[in-house]
PDB file of C-alpha atoms in Angstrom:
ATOM      1  CA  MET A   1     -17.924 -13.895 -31.795  1.00 42.00           C
ATOM      2  CA  THR A   2     -19.367 -16.619 -29.607  1.00 44.00           C
ATOM      3  CA  ASP A   3     -23.041 -17.542 -29.868  1.00 47.00           C
ATOM      4  CA  ALA A   4     -24.134 -19.312 -26.666  1.00 49.00           C
ATOM      5  CA  THR A   5     -27.657 -20.619 -27.114  1.00 43.00           C
ATOM      6  CA  SER A   6     -27.775 -22.488 -23.812  1.00 39.00           C
ATOM      7  CA  ALA A   7     -25.854 -22.824 -20.573  1.00 38.00           C
ATOM      8  CA  ALA A   8     -24.262 -26.017 -21.894  1.00 35.00           C
ATOM      9  CA  ALA A   9     -23.123 -24.268 -25.066  1.00 38.00           C
ATOM     10  CA  ALA A  10     -21.499 -21.360 -23.273  1.00 40.00           C
ATOM     11  CA  PRO A  11     -17.720 -21.501 -23.777  1.00 40.00           C
ATOM     12  CA  SER A  12     -15.167 -20.822 -21.122  1.00 41.00           C
ATOM     13  CA  ALA A  13     -14.242 -17.145 -20.990  1.00 45.00           C
ATOM     14  CA  GLY A  14     -12.578 -16.697 -17.637  1.00 46.00           C
ATOM     15  CA  PRO A  15     -11.497 -13.177 -16.739  1.00 44.00           C
ATOM     16  CA  SER A  16      -8.067 -11.740 -17.280  1.00 45.00           C
ATOM     17  CA  SER A  17      -6.184  -9.932 -14.544  1.00 56.00           C
ATOM     18  CA  ARG A  18      -8.108  -6.746 -15.429  1.00 70.00           C
ATOM     19  CA  SER A  19     -11.381  -7.008 -17.316  1.00 79.00           C
ATOM     20  CA  VAL A  20     -14.229  -4.752 -18.370  1.00 84.00           C
ATOM     21  CA  LEU A  21     -17.355  -6.538 -19.541  1.00 89.00           C
ATOM     22  CA  VAL A  22     -20.112  -4.555 -21.231  1.00 89.00           C
ATOM     23  CA  VAL A  23     -23.485  -6.246 -20.779  1.00 92.00           C
ATOM     24  CA  THR A  24     -26.261  -5.191 -23.119  1.00 90.00           C
ATOM     25  CA  GLY A  25     -28.965  -6.681 -25.316  1.00 92.00           C
ATOM     26  CA  MET A  26     -32.718  -6.881 -25.710  1.00 94.00           C
ATOM     27  CA  ALA A  27     -35.016  -5.552 -23.022  1.00 93.00           C
ATOM     28  CA  GLY A  28     -36.417  -8.527 -21.129  1.00 93.00           C
ATOM     29  CA  ALA A  29     -33.549 -10.838 -22.084  1.00 94.00           C
ATOM     30  CA  GLY A  30     -32.050 -10.997 -18.580  1.00 93.00           C
ATOM     31  CA  ARG A  31     -29.687  -8.092 -17.949  1.00 93.00           C
ATOM     32  CA  SER A  32     -30.688  -7.871 -14.267  1.00 92.00           C
ATOM     33  CA  THR A  33     -30.094 -11.591 -13.745  1.00 93.00           C
ATOM     34  CA  VAL A  34     -26.663 -11.362 -15.367  1.00 94.00           C
ATOM     35  CA  SER A  35     -25.834  -8.291 -13.288  1.00 93.00           C
ATOM     36  CA  ASN A  36     -26.669 -10.127 -10.054  1.00 91.00           C
ATOM     37  CA  ALA A  37     -24.740 -13.236 -11.096  1.00 89.00           C
ATOM     38  CA  LEU A  38     -21.612 -11.231 -11.925  1.00 91.00           C
ATOM     39  CA  GLU A  39     -21.856  -9.358  -8.622  1.00 89.00           C
ATOM     40  CA  ASP A  40     -21.992 -12.694  -6.806  1.00 85.00           C
ATOM     41  CA  LEU A  41     -18.807 -13.691  -8.625  1.00 84.00           C
ATOM     42  CA  GLY A  42     -17.019 -10.632  -7.258  1.00 84.00           C
ATOM     43  CA  TRP A  43     -17.316  -8.287 -10.228  1.00 89.00           C
ATOM     44  CA  TYR A  44     -17.836  -4.587  -9.599  1.00 88.00           C
ATOM     45  CA  VAL A  45     -21.108  -3.938 -11.425  1.00 92.00           C
ATOM     46  CA  VAL A  46     -22.122  -0.531 -12.774  1.00 90.00           C
ATOM     47  CA  ASP A  47     -25.764  -0.504 -13.832  1.00 87.00           C
ATOM     48  CA  ASN A  48     -27.326   1.800 -16.457  1.00 82.00           C
ATOM     49  CA  LEU A  49     -24.089   3.551 -17.345  1.00 81.00           C
ATOM     50  CA  PRO A  50     -24.476   6.189 -20.102  1.00 79.00           C
ATOM     51  CA  PRO A  51     -22.483   5.002 -23.160  1.00 75.00           C
ATOM     52  CA  GLN A  52     -20.444   8.237 -23.083  1.00 76.00           C
ATOM     53  CA  MET A  53     -18.955   7.132 -19.757  1.00 79.00           C
ATOM     54  CA  LEU A  54     -17.463   3.905 -21.107  1.00 78.00           C
ATOM     55  CA  ARG A  55     -14.110   5.378 -22.066  1.00 76.00           C
ATOM     56  CA  PRO A  56     -13.543   7.212 -18.745  1.00 79.00           C
ATOM     57  CA  LEU A  57     -14.475   4.011 -16.936  1.00 77.00           C
ATOM     58  CA  LEU A  58     -11.985   2.048 -19.010  1.00 73.00           C
ATOM     59  CA  ASP A  59      -9.290   4.588 -18.106  1.00 73.00           C
ATOM     60  CA  LEU A  60     -10.196   4.166 -14.438  1.00 73.00           C
ATOM     61  CA  ALA A  61     -10.007   0.380 -14.707  1.00 68.00           C
ATOM     62  CA  GLY A  62      -6.606   0.628 -16.336  1.00 65.00           C
ATOM     63  CA  HIS A  63      -5.175   2.505 -13.361  1.00 67.00           C
ATOM     64  CA  SER A  64      -7.055   0.754 -10.554  1.00 62.00           C
ATOM     65  CA  ASP A  65      -5.801  -1.771  -8.065  1.00 60.00           C
ATOM     66  CA  GLN A  66      -7.171  -5.295  -7.726  1.00 60.00           C
ATOM     67  CA  ARG A  67     -10.318  -4.045  -6.002  1.00 61.00           C
ATOM     68  CA  LEU A  68     -11.529  -2.922  -9.445  1.00 70.00           C
ATOM     69  CA  ALA A  69      -9.860  -5.672 -11.438  1.00 74.00           C
ATOM     70  CA  ARG A  70     -13.145  -6.911 -12.921  1.00 84.00           C
ATOM     71  CA  ILE A  71     -15.805  -4.389 -13.868  1.00 87.00           C
ATOM     72  CA  ALA A  72     -19.126  -5.207 -15.484  1.00 90.00           C
ATOM     73  CA  VAL A  73     -21.030  -2.356 -17.129  1.00 89.00           C
ATOM     74  CA  VAL A  74     -24.727  -2.814 -17.855  1.00 89.00           C
ATOM     75  CA  VAL A  75     -25.696  -0.523 -20.738  1.00 86.00           C
ATOM     76  CA  ASP A  76     -28.971   0.135 -22.513  1.00 82.00           C
ATOM     77  CA  VAL A  77     -28.061  -0.101 -26.181  1.00 70.00           C
ATOM     78  CA  ARG A  78     -31.088   1.964 -27.247  1.00 65.00           C
ATOM     79  CA  GLY A  79     -29.126   5.119 -26.449  1.00 60.00           C
ATOM     80  CA  GLY A  80     -27.697   4.755 -29.954  1.00 62.00           C
ATOM     81  CA  GLN A  81     -24.074   5.627 -29.099  1.00 68.00           C
ATOM     82  CA  LEU A  82     -22.870   2.319 -27.682  1.00 69.00           C
ATOM     83  CA  LEU A  83     -21.135   1.034 -30.805  1.00 64.00           C
ATOM     84  CA  THR A  84     -19.218   4.279 -31.342  1.00 69.00           C
ATOM     85  CA  GLU A  85     -18.190   4.461 -27.703  1.00 72.00           C
ATOM     86  CA  LEU A  86     -17.134   0.800 -27.731  1.00 69.00           C
ATOM     87  CA  LYS A  87     -14.897   1.369 -30.732  1.00 64.00           C
ATOM     88  CA  ASP A  88     -13.240   4.334 -29.039  1.00 67.00           C
ATOM     89  CA  ALA A  89     -12.827   2.380 -25.808  1.00 66.00           C
ATOM     90  CA  ALA A  90     -11.367  -0.615 -27.651  1.00 59.00           C
ATOM     91  CA  GLU A  91      -8.814   1.627 -29.346  1.00 59.00           C
ATOM     92  CA  ALA A  92      -7.884   3.096 -25.976  1.00 61.00           C
ATOM     93  CA  ALA A  93      -7.361  -0.407 -24.635  1.00 56.00           C
ATOM     94  CA  GLY A  94      -5.350  -1.535 -27.627  1.00 52.00           C
ATOM     95  CA  ASP A  95      -1.928  -0.635 -26.271  1.00 54.00           C
ATOM     96  CA  GLY A  96      -1.705  -4.016 -24.507  1.00 54.00           C
ATOM     97  CA  ASP A  97      -1.458  -2.555 -21.031  1.00 58.00           C
ATOM     98  CA  GLY A  98      -5.137  -1.750 -20.545  1.00 59.00           C
ATOM     99  CA  PRO A  99      -7.867  -4.019 -19.285  1.00 66.00           C
ATOM    100  CA  GLN A 100      -9.494  -6.585 -21.521  1.00 75.00           C
ATOM    101  CA  LEU A 101     -12.755  -5.252 -22.997  1.00 81.00           C
ATOM    102  CA  ARG A 102     -15.523  -7.626 -24.029  1.00 87.00           C
ATOM    103  CA  LEU A 103     -19.160  -7.213 -25.040  1.00 89.00           C
ATOM    104  CA  LEU A 104     -21.876  -9.616 -23.888  1.00 93.00           C
ATOM    105  CA  PHE A 105     -25.174  -9.408 -25.765  1.00 94.00           C
ATOM    106  CA  LEU A 106     -28.362 -10.991 -24.413  1.00 95.00           C
ATOM    107  CA  GLU A 107     -31.157 -11.889 -26.770  1.00 94.00           C
ATOM    108  CA  ALA A 108     -34.345 -13.980 -26.853  1.00 94.00           C
ATOM    109  CA  ASN A 109     -36.926 -14.870 -29.455  1.00 95.00           C
ATOM    110  CA  ASP A 110     -40.062 -12.796 -29.908  1.00 95.00           C
ATOM    111  CA  ALA A 111     -42.347 -15.289 -28.168  1.00 95.00           C
ATOM    112  CA  ALA A 112     -40.175 -15.411 -25.041  1.00 95.00           C
ATOM    113  CA  LEU A 113     -39.881 -11.619 -24.820  1.00 95.00           C
ATOM    114  CA  VAL A 114     -43.609 -11.062 -25.314  1.00 95.00           C
ATOM    115  CA  ARG A 115     -44.335 -13.649 -22.622  1.00 94.00           C
ATOM    116  CA  ARG A 116     -41.974 -11.948 -20.161  1.00 94.00           C
ATOM    117  CA  PHE A 117     -43.393  -8.472 -20.711  1.00 93.00           C
ATOM    118  CA  GLU A 118     -46.921  -9.780 -20.347  1.00 93.00           C
ATOM    119  CA  ALA A 119     -45.972 -11.615 -17.157  1.00 92.00           C
ATOM    120  CA  VAL A 120     -44.818  -8.385 -15.474  1.00 89.00           C
ATOM    121  CA  ARG A 121     -47.643  -6.368 -17.077  1.00 88.00           C
ATOM    122  CA  ARG A 122     -45.319  -3.720 -18.442  1.00 88.00           C
ATOM    123  CA  PRO A 123     -45.071  -2.257 -21.953  1.00 91.00           C
ATOM    124  CA  HIS A 124     -41.964  -2.597 -24.043  1.00 91.00           C
ATOM    125  CA  PRO A 125     -39.975   0.679 -23.777  1.00 89.00           C
ATOM    126  CA  LEU A 126     -40.149   1.232 -27.549  1.00 90.00           C
ATOM    127  CA  GLN A 127     -43.702   0.151 -28.336  1.00 91.00           C
ATOM    128  CA  GLY A 128     -45.254   3.610 -27.996  1.00 89.00           C
ATOM    129  CA  THR A 129     -48.894   3.347 -29.085  1.00 91.00           C
ATOM    130  CA  GLY A 130     -48.239   0.004 -30.775  1.00 92.00           C
ATOM    131  CA  THR A 131     -47.902  -3.540 -29.445  1.00 94.00           C
ATOM    132  CA  ILE A 132     -45.177  -5.244 -27.448  1.00 93.00           C
ATOM    133  CA  LEU A 133     -44.099  -6.995 -30.655  1.00 94.00           C
ATOM    134  CA  ASP A 134     -43.794  -3.618 -32.409  1.00 94.00           C
ATOM    135  CA  GLY A 135     -41.416  -2.485 -29.687  1.00 93.00           C
ATOM    136  CA  ILE A 136     -39.342  -5.684 -29.922  1.00 94.00           C
ATOM    137  CA  THR A 137     -39.060  -5.312 -33.705  1.00 94.00           C
ATOM    138  CA  ALA A 138     -37.878  -1.721 -33.363  1.00 91.00           C
ATOM    139  CA  GLU A 139     -35.331  -2.704 -30.753  1.00 91.00           C
ATOM    140  CA  ARG A 140     -33.925  -5.519 -32.911  1.00 92.00           C
ATOM    141  CA  THR A 141     -33.259  -2.988 -35.662  1.00 90.00           C
ATOM    142  CA  MET A 142     -31.538  -0.609 -33.241  1.00 87.00           C
ATOM    143  CA  THR A 143     -29.369  -3.325 -31.684  1.00 87.00           C
ATOM    144  CA  ALA A 144     -28.361  -5.225 -34.822  1.00 89.00           C
ATOM    145  CA  ALA A 145     -24.972  -3.527 -35.207  1.00 86.00           C
ATOM    146  CA  VAL A 146     -24.057  -3.973 -31.562  1.00 86.00           C
ATOM    147  CA  ARG A 147     -25.062  -7.644 -31.666  1.00 88.00           C
ATOM    148  CA  GLU A 148     -22.817  -8.142 -34.695  1.00 88.00           C
ATOM    149  CA  GLN A 149     -19.826  -6.708 -32.830  1.00 85.00           C
ATOM    150  CA  SER A 150     -20.414  -8.724 -29.636  1.00 88.00           C
ATOM    151  CA  ASP A 151     -17.839 -11.168 -28.307  1.00 87.00           C
ATOM    152  CA  ILE A 152     -20.415 -13.345 -26.551  1.00 91.00           C
ATOM    153  CA  ILE A 153     -24.101 -13.790 -27.396  1.00 92.00           C
ATOM    154  CA  ILE A 154     -26.444 -15.681 -25.085  1.00 94.00           C
ATOM    155  CA  ASP A 155     -29.916 -16.603 -26.261  1.00 94.00           C
ATOM    156  CA  THR A 156     -32.018 -16.753 -23.096  1.00 94.00           C
ATOM    157  CA  SER A 157     -35.253 -17.881 -24.774  1.00 94.00           C
ATOM    158  CA  GLU A 158     -35.243 -21.304 -23.093  1.00 91.00           C
ATOM    159  CA  LEU A 159     -33.409 -20.314 -19.900  1.00 90.00           C
ATOM    160  CA  ASN A 160     -34.978 -19.495 -16.555  1.00 90.00           C
ATOM    161  CA  ILE A 161     -33.172 -17.128 -14.211  1.00 90.00           C
ATOM    162  CA  HIS A 162     -31.306 -19.973 -12.476  1.00 86.00           C
ATOM    163  CA  GLN A 163     -30.115 -21.477 -15.753  1.00 87.00           C
ATOM    164  CA  LEU A 164     -28.969 -18.074 -16.976  1.00 91.00           C
ATOM    165  CA  ALA A 165     -27.032 -17.513 -13.742  1.00 88.00           C
ATOM    166  CA  THR A 166     -25.416 -20.925 -14.230  1.00 84.00           C
ATOM    167  CA  ALA A 167     -24.372 -19.954 -17.755  1.00 87.00           C
ATOM    168  CA  ILE A 168     -22.754 -16.777 -16.415  1.00 88.00           C
ATOM    169  CA  ASN A 169     -20.964 -18.749 -13.711  1.00 81.00           C
ATOM    170  CA  GLU A 170     -19.583 -21.141 -16.318  1.00 78.00           C
ATOM    171  CA  LEU A 171     -18.421 -18.258 -18.482  1.00 83.00           C
ATOM    172  CA  PHE A 172     -16.877 -15.967 -15.900  1.00 83.00           C
ATOM    173  CA  ALA A 173     -16.072 -17.828 -12.678  1.00 74.00           C
ATOM    174  CA  ASP A 174     -12.391 -18.474 -12.113  1.00 71.00           C
ATOM    175  CA  ASP A 175     -10.726 -21.201 -10.064  1.00 59.00           C
ATOM    176  CA  GLU A 176     -10.538 -18.948  -7.008  1.00 64.00           C
ATOM    177  CA  THR A 177     -14.225 -18.023  -6.998  1.00 65.00           C
ATOM    178  CA  PRO A 178     -16.098 -20.038  -4.351  1.00 69.00           C
ATOM    179  CA  GLY A 179     -19.340 -21.660  -5.386  1.00 75.00           C
ATOM    180  CA  VAL A 180     -20.978 -20.706  -2.104  1.00 84.00           C
ATOM    181  CA  ARG A 181     -19.927 -18.479   0.785  1.00 87.00           C
ATOM    182  CA  VAL A 182     -21.040 -19.937   4.093  1.00 93.00           C
ATOM    183  CA  THR A 183     -21.355 -18.056   7.364  1.00 93.00           C
ATOM    184  CA  ILE A 184     -21.424 -20.421  10.324  1.00 96.00           C
ATOM    185  CA  THR A 185     -22.604 -18.549  13.390  1.00 96.00           C
ATOM    186  CA  SER A 186     -23.100 -19.427  17.033  1.00 97.00           C
ATOM    187  CA  PHE A 187     -25.954 -17.839  18.958  1.00 97.00           C
ATOM    188  CA  GLY A 188     -27.866 -17.973  22.211  1.00 97.00           C
ATOM    189  CA  PHE A 189     -31.465 -19.144  22.087  1.00 97.00           C
ATOM    190  CA  LYS A 190     -32.353 -16.737  24.869  1.00 96.00           C
ATOM    191  CA  TYR A 191     -31.480 -13.883  22.501  1.00 96.00           C
ATOM    192  CA  GLY A 192     -33.494 -15.323  19.617  1.00 95.00           C
ATOM    193  CA  VAL A 193     -32.749 -17.398  16.544  1.00 95.00           C
ATOM    194  CA  PRO A 194     -30.908 -15.461  13.769  1.00 93.00           C
ATOM    195  CA  THR A 195     -33.514 -14.243  11.303  1.00 91.00           C
ATOM    196  CA  ASP A 196     -31.239 -14.816   8.298  1.00 88.00           C
ATOM    197  CA  ALA A 197     -30.345 -18.431   9.133  1.00 93.00           C
ATOM    198  CA  ASP A 198     -30.895 -20.982   6.365  1.00 93.00           C
ATOM    199  CA  LEU A 199     -30.239 -23.931   8.680  1.00 96.00           C
ATOM    200  CA  VAL A 200     -30.403 -24.086  12.489  1.00 97.00           C
ATOM    201  CA  ALA A 201     -28.966 -26.727  14.832  1.00 97.00           C
ATOM    202  CA  ASP A 202     -29.233 -27.039  18.625  1.00 98.00           C
ATOM    203  CA  ALA A 203     -26.212 -27.792  20.830  1.00 97.00           C
ATOM    204  CA  ARG A 204     -28.178 -27.754  24.080  1.00 97.00           C
ATOM    205  CA  PHE A 205     -28.116 -31.551  24.250  1.00 97.00           C
ATOM    206  CA  LEU A 206     -24.564 -31.217  25.595  1.00 97.00           C
ATOM    207  CA  PRO A 207     -23.786 -30.454  29.275  1.00 97.00           C
ATOM    208  CA  ASN A 208     -23.450 -26.720  29.874  1.00 96.00           C
ATOM    209  CA  PRO A 209     -19.973 -25.522  30.974  1.00 96.00           C
ATOM    210  CA  PHE A 210     -21.766 -22.631  32.670  1.00 94.00           C
ATOM    211  CA  TRP A 211     -22.351 -24.945  35.615  1.00 95.00           C
ATOM    212  CA  VAL A 212     -18.632 -25.717  35.966  1.00 96.00           C
ATOM    213  CA  PRO A 213     -17.266 -22.839  38.089  1.00 95.00           C
ATOM    214  CA  GLU A 214     -13.769 -22.830  36.604  1.00 96.00           C
ATOM    215  CA  LEU A 215     -15.143 -22.829  33.040  1.00 96.00           C
ATOM    216  CA  ARG A 216     -17.976 -20.335  33.458  1.00 95.00           C
ATOM    217  CA  PRO A 217     -15.912 -17.152  32.846  1.00 95.00           C
ATOM    218  CA  HIS A 218     -14.376 -18.552  29.658  1.00 96.00           C
ATOM    219  CA  THR A 219     -15.808 -19.129  26.178  1.00 96.00           C
ATOM    220  CA  GLY A 220     -15.954 -21.957  23.696  1.00 96.00           C
ATOM    221  CA  LYS A 221     -12.860 -20.579  21.994  1.00 96.00           C
ATOM    222  CA  ASP A 222     -10.757 -21.318  25.092  1.00 96.00           C
ATOM    223  CA  PRO A 223      -9.003 -24.723  25.043  1.00 96.00           C
ATOM    224  CA  ASP A 224     -10.380 -25.863  28.408  1.00 97.00           C
ATOM    225  CA  VAL A 225     -13.987 -25.137  27.436  1.00 97.00           C
ATOM    226  CA  ARG A 226     -13.519 -26.542  23.940  1.00 97.00           C
ATOM    227  CA  ASP A 227     -12.056 -29.790  25.280  1.00 97.00           C
ATOM    228  CA  TYR A 228     -14.865 -30.071  27.821  1.00 97.00           C
ATOM    229  CA  VAL A 229     -17.584 -29.605  25.201  1.00 97.00           C
ATOM    230  CA  LEU A 230     -16.059 -31.781  22.506  1.00 97.00           C
ATOM    231  CA  GLY A 231     -15.212 -34.469  25.048  1.00 97.00           C
ATOM    232  CA  GLN A 232     -18.857 -35.035  25.986  1.00 97.00           C
ATOM    233  CA  PRO A 233     -20.601 -38.225  24.786  1.00 96.00           C
ATOM    234  CA  GLY A 234     -22.126 -37.642  21.367  1.00 96.00           C
ATOM    235  CA  ALA A 235     -20.403 -34.309  20.708  1.00 97.00           C
ATOM    236  CA  LEU A 236     -17.934 -35.387  18.045  1.00 97.00           C
ATOM    237  CA  GLU A 237     -20.457 -37.810  16.543  1.00 97.00           C
ATOM    238  CA  PHE A 238     -22.941 -34.952  16.138  1.00 97.00           C
ATOM    239  CA  ILE A 239     -20.330 -32.617  14.658  1.00 97.00           C
ATOM    240  CA  GLU A 240     -19.029 -35.134  12.140  1.00 96.00           C
ATOM    241  CA  ARG A 241     -22.469 -36.305  11.039  1.00 97.00           C
ATOM    242  CA  TYR A 242     -23.798 -32.774  10.787  1.00 97.00           C
ATOM    243  CA  ALA A 243     -20.800 -31.775   8.647  1.00 96.00           C
ATOM    244  CA  ASP A 244     -21.439 -34.848   6.472  1.00 96.00           C
ATOM    245  CA  ALA A 245     -25.096 -33.849   6.113  1.00 96.00           C
ATOM    246  CA  LEU A 246     -24.137 -30.305   5.121  1.00 95.00           C
ATOM    247  CA  ARG A 247     -21.844 -31.372   2.273  1.00 93.00           C
ATOM    248  CA  PRO A 248     -24.564 -32.427  -0.207  1.00 94.00           C
ATOM    249  CA  VAL A 249     -26.636 -29.405   0.860  1.00 94.00           C
ATOM    250  CA  LEU A 250     -23.817 -27.000   0.054  1.00 92.00           C
ATOM    251  CA  SER A 251     -23.115 -28.804  -3.222  1.00 89.00           C
ATOM    252  CA  GLY A 252     -26.788 -28.373  -4.084  1.00 90.00           C
ATOM    253  CA  TYR A 253     -26.604 -24.693  -3.214  1.00 88.00           C
ATOM    254  CA  GLN A 254     -23.756 -24.349  -5.701  1.00 82.00           C
ATOM    255  CA  ARG A 255     -25.735 -26.096  -8.443  1.00 80.00           C
ATOM    256  CA  GLU A 256     -28.730 -23.855  -7.768  1.00 80.00           C
ATOM    257  CA  ASN A 257     -26.574 -20.692  -7.706  1.00 75.00           C
ATOM    258  CA  LYS A 258     -27.345 -19.923  -4.079  1.00 81.00           C
ATOM    259  CA  SER A 259     -24.126 -18.053  -3.479  1.00 80.00           C
ATOM    260  CA  HIS A 260     -24.549 -17.285   0.236  1.00 86.00           C
ATOM    261  CA  ALA A 261     -25.783 -19.431   3.101  1.00 92.00           C
ATOM    262  CA  THR A 262     -25.969 -18.983   6.864  1.00 94.00           C
ATOM    263  CA  ILE A 263     -25.789 -21.951   9.231  1.00 96.00           C
ATOM    264  CA  ALA A 264     -26.638 -21.173  12.850  1.00 97.00           C
ATOM    265  CA  ILE A 265     -25.843 -23.360  15.846  1.00 98.00           C
ATOM    266  CA  GLY A 266     -27.265 -22.348  19.191  1.00 97.00           C
ATOM    267  CA  CYS A 267     -26.976 -23.055  22.882  1.00 97.00           C
ATOM    268  CA  THR A 268     -28.550 -21.256  25.823  1.00 96.00           C
ATOM    269  CA  GLY A 269     -26.389 -18.137  25.905  1.00 96.00           C
ATOM    270  CA  GLY A 270     -24.183 -18.477  22.803  1.00 96.00           C
ATOM    271  CA  LYS A 271     -21.008 -18.470  24.891  1.00 96.00           C
ATOM    272  CA  HIS A 272     -19.769 -22.012  25.431  1.00 97.00           C
ATOM    273  CA  ARG A 273     -21.253 -25.010  23.609  1.00 97.00           C
ATOM    274  CA  SER A 274     -22.345 -23.421  20.347  1.00 97.00           C
ATOM    275  CA  VAL A 275     -19.055 -21.542  20.027  1.00 97.00           C
ATOM    276  CA  ALA A 276     -16.968 -24.698  20.411  1.00 97.00           C
ATOM    277  CA  VAL A 277     -19.184 -26.649  18.017  1.00 98.00           C
ATOM    278  CA  VAL A 278     -19.152 -23.916  15.367  1.00 97.00           C
ATOM    279  CA  GLU A 279     -15.365 -23.671  15.447  1.00 97.00           C
ATOM    280  CA  ARG A 280     -15.025 -27.410  14.829  1.00 97.00           C
ATOM    281  CA  ILE A 281     -17.719 -27.667  12.144  1.00 97.00           C
ATOM    282  CA  ALA A 282     -16.233 -24.688  10.303  1.00 95.00           C
ATOM    283  CA  ASP A 283     -12.900 -26.520  10.041  1.00 94.00           C
ATOM    284  CA  LEU A 284     -14.614 -29.534   8.496  1.00 95.00           C
ATOM    285  CA  ILE A 285     -16.773 -27.578   6.055  1.00 93.00           C
ATOM    286  CA  ALA A 286     -13.891 -25.371   4.929  1.00 90.00           C
ATOM    287  CA  ALA A 287     -12.219 -28.446   3.449  1.00 88.00           C
ATOM    288  CA  GLN A 288     -15.069 -28.883   0.934  1.00 85.00           C
ATOM    289  CA  PRO A 289     -14.164 -27.713  -2.599  1.00 84.00           C
ATOM    290  CA  GLY A 290     -15.948 -24.584  -3.764  1.00 82.00           C
ATOM    291  CA  VAL A 291     -16.927 -23.464  -0.261  1.00 89.00           C
ATOM    292  CA  ALA A 292     -15.615 -20.348   1.510  1.00 88.00           C
ATOM    293  CA  VAL A 293     -16.340 -20.284   5.237  1.00 93.00           C
ATOM    294  CA  ASN A 294     -16.744 -17.311   7.552  1.00 92.00           C
ATOM    295  CA  VAL A 295     -17.150 -17.868  11.303  1.00 95.00           C
ATOM    296  CA  LYS A 296     -19.264 -15.531  13.406  1.00 94.00           C
ATOM    297  CA  HIS A 297     -20.159 -15.656  17.121  1.00 96.00           C
ATOM    298  CA  ARG A 298     -23.201 -13.430  17.334  1.00 94.00           C
ATOM    299  CA  ASP A 299     -23.759 -13.341  21.092  1.00 95.00           C
ATOM    300  CA  LEU A 300     -20.252 -13.753  22.414  1.00 91.00           C
ATOM    301  CA  GLY A 301     -19.621 -11.080  25.027  1.00 85.00           C
ATOM    302  CA  ARG A 302     -23.284 -10.365  25.796  1.00 84.00           C
ATOM    303  CA  GLU A 303     -23.110 -12.115  29.161  1.00 74.00           C
TER     304      GLU A 303
END
């Protein structure tokens, strides 16, 4: 059993080829945050699964392809049957060919849990006519056996949601999991700036190939247009310096567990200049460790 009391203390527990992780623990200890973090890492997350469904799910995972190679199951331990169902599921997985089954238990001290319930102005599910602390005490009694059987325990008392997500990343990210997925999109200002853009740059400082008759019908993906755009004074300087400026930003996104980012580069119609610039910047950014790049040309074909 591993007791991880902080993100720094969390040991490496990278996933096997097929893994089922059961996430449970105290109400208010961070199950939703862990669920979101695992989903960002590419796990298939099943929330609020009845404990009786654990064994059928394990059977499904054992016969699935790589699309269901890593399944995280968020379970409310107060149902009372989790430990029994876990034992049965572990026995079913014990032939060596089934997926790896692990149990992650989230806990926090009384003061932290009371503070969190008071912050959201909700009662503890087990407090009844008593106090929040009464409900926490009852839940600790109900969850004691499951906690004892857990493979990993994380005490979230001193962790905010970002620190908890970082702990999950350290525990369950593998070498192939990108720290941040970046969509770099071209667009035309005349159609509006993308509403989901985190960063926006303007390529309209470059001469417009639209006014060159032989280039007008083509796009920034065509070699002649690309060479025209990138050959303009300041074009490559802008691209290289903008890519350099993005590198510490994307590294910061990874540290802050911002797993997705959209970078938008616009020109007048989103056909020539922005397309050529996006293609080149994407090549430079894709070389950064921990970054997965997707290229999108939002307005290509609208003219």
